[in-house]
mmCIF file of C-alpha atoms in Angstrom:
data_model
loop_
_atom_site.group_PDB
_atom_site.id
_atom_site.type_symbol
_atom_site.label_atom_id
_atom_site.label_comp_id
_atom_site.label_asym_id
_atom_site.label_seq_id
_atom_site.Cartn_x
_atom_site.Cartn_y
_atom_site.Cartn_z
ATOM 1 C CA MET A 270 -15.059 10.982 2.599
ATOM 2 C CA THR A 271 -12.193 10.431 5.033
ATOM 3 C CA GLU A 272 -9.802 7.632 4.216
ATOM 4 C CA LYS A 273 -9.357 4.967 6.860
ATOM 5 C CA PRO A 274 -5.927 5.113 8.521
ATOM 6 C CA VAL A 275 -3.632 2.473 7.055
ATOM 7 C CA ALA A 276 -2.529 1.213 10.486
ATOM 8 C CA SER A 277 -6.100 0.237 11.384
ATOM 9 C CA MET A 278 -6.763 -1.698 8.156
ATOM 10 C CA THR A 279 -6.944 -5.438 7.845
ATOM 11 C CA PHE A 280 -4.730 -7.074 5.244
ATOM 12 C CA GLU A 281 -7.683 -7.452 2.898
ATOM 13 C CA GLU A 282 -8.747 -3.825 3.290
ATOM 14 C CA ALA A 283 -5.205 -2.617 2.640
ATOM 15 C CA MET A 284 -4.848 -4.798 -0.464
ATOM 16 C CA ALA A 285 -8.140 -3.496 -1.864
ATOM 17 C CA ALA A 286 -7.093 0.098 -1.172
ATOM 18 C CA LEU A 287 -3.701 -0.541 -2.771
ATOM 19 C CA GLU A 288 -5.408 -1.900 -5.893
ATOM 20 C CA GLN A 289 -7.495 1.276 -6.080
ATOM 21 C CA VAL A 290 -4.404 3.463 -5.723
ATOM 22 C CA VAL A 291 -2.573 1.558 -8.443
ATOM 23 C CA GLY A 292 -5.598 1.782 -10.725
ATOM 24 C CA ALA A 293 -5.870 5.539 -10.242
ATOM 25 C CA LEU A 294 -2.161 6.042 -10.881
ATOM 26 C CA GLU A 295 -2.220 3.824 -13.974
ATOM 27 C CA LYS A 296 -5.035 5.880 -15.487
ATOM 28 C CA GLY A 297 -2.773 8.905 -15.310
ATOM 29 C CA ASP A 298 -5.631 11.397 -15.207
ATOM 30 C CA VAL A 299 -5.053 12.744 -11.692
ATOM 31 C CA PRO A 300 -3.276 16.032 -10.988
ATOM 32 C CA LEU A 301 0.392 15.868 -9.990
ATOM 33 C CA ASP A 302 -0.165 16.730 -6.298
ATOM 34 C CA GLN A 303 -2.846 14.050 -6.034
ATOM 35 C CA SER A 304 -0.555 11.563 -7.813
ATOM 36 C CA ILE A 305 2.143 12.218 -5.233
ATOM 37 C CA ALA A 306 -0.341 11.773 -2.374
ATOM 38 C CA LEU A 307 -1.636 8.552 -3.958
ATOM 39 C CA TYR A 308 1.906 7.260 -4.418
ATOM 40 C CA LYS A 309 2.684 7.954 -0.739
ATOM 41 C CA ARG A 310 -0.514 6.203 0.373
ATOM 42 C CA GLY A 311 0.318 3.292 -1.910
ATOM 43 C CA ALA A 312 3.770 2.979 -0.338
ATOM 44 C CA ASP A 313 2.205 3.027 3.139
ATOM 45 C CA LEU A 314 -0.355 0.394 2.114
ATOM 46 C CA LYS A 315 2.351 -1.823 0.602
ATOM 47 C CA ALA A 316 4.450 -1.628 3.763
ATOM 48 C CA HIS A 317 1.386 -2.409 5.900
ATOM 49 C CA CYS A 318 0.539 -5.467 3.791
ATOM 50 C CA ALA A 319 4.140 -6.684 3.910
ATOM 51 C CA GLY A 320 4.134 -6.345 7.703
ATOM 52 C CA LYS A 321 0.849 -8.240 8.026
ATOM 53 C CA LEU A 322 2.209 -11.052 5.828
ATOM 54 C CA LYS A 323 5.435 -11.213 7.834
ATOM 55 C CA ASP A 324 3.426 -11.476 11.064
ATOM 56 C CA ALA A 325 1.307 -14.274 9.596
ATOM 57 C CA GLU A 326 4.401 -16.148 8.382
ATOM 58 C CA GLU A 327 5.968 -15.887 11.844
ATOM 59 C CA GLN A 328 2.796 -17.256 13.451
ATOM 60 C CA VAL A 329 2.785 -20.218 11.059
ATOM 61 C CA GLU A 330 6.476 -20.813 11.798
ATOM 62 C CA MET A 331 5.776 -20.854 15.557
ATOM 63 C CA ILE A 332 2.899 -23.304 15.074
ATOM 64 C CA ARG A 333 5.071 -25.583 12.959
ATOM 65 C CA ALA A 334 7.894 -25.409 15.521
ATOM 66 C CA ALA A 335 5.468 -26.266 18.343
ATOM 67 C CA GLU A 336 4.357 -29.301 16.339
ATOM 68 C CA GLY A 337 7.979 -30.369 15.857
ATOM 69 C CA ARG A 338 7.777 -29.763 12.125
ATOM 70 C CA ALA A 339 10.397 -28.076 9.987
ATOM 71 C CA VAL A 340 10.427 -24.310 10.262
ATOM 72 C CA GLY A 341 11.187 -21.702 7.661
ATOM 73 C CA THR A 342 9.133 -19.465 5.476
ATOM 74 C CA VAL A 343 9.219 -18.334 1.914
ATOM 75 C CA ALA A 344 8.725 -14.635 1.259
ATOM 76 C CA ALA A 345 5.446 -13.647 -0.364
ATOM 77 C CA GLU A 346 5.877 -12.744 -4.025
ATOM 78 C CA GLY A 347 5.224 -9.216 -5.170
ATOM 79 C CA LEU A 348 5.484 -7.347 -1.873
#
C-alpha cells in the first residue's frame, strides 16, 4: 500500500496519520530503519498540520478584521 503524500492530505487525514505514526513508535516493536522513516513522516505530518492550522487562523483573522472585530489569534496547543 502506498502512503498518501503529506502535501495532499487534509488536516484531518494528516492528524489521523500522525496518530498512527505515534502509536507505532510508542509500541517500540518496529525495526530501527522503519522507526527513523516513521519519525520523519511524523515530523512532516506535524509540520503540515501546523501549516493548515496557521492558514485557518489567518482566515479567521481576516474575517474578523472585515467585520471590524478585534484581530489576533492564539496558537494551537500541542503543535
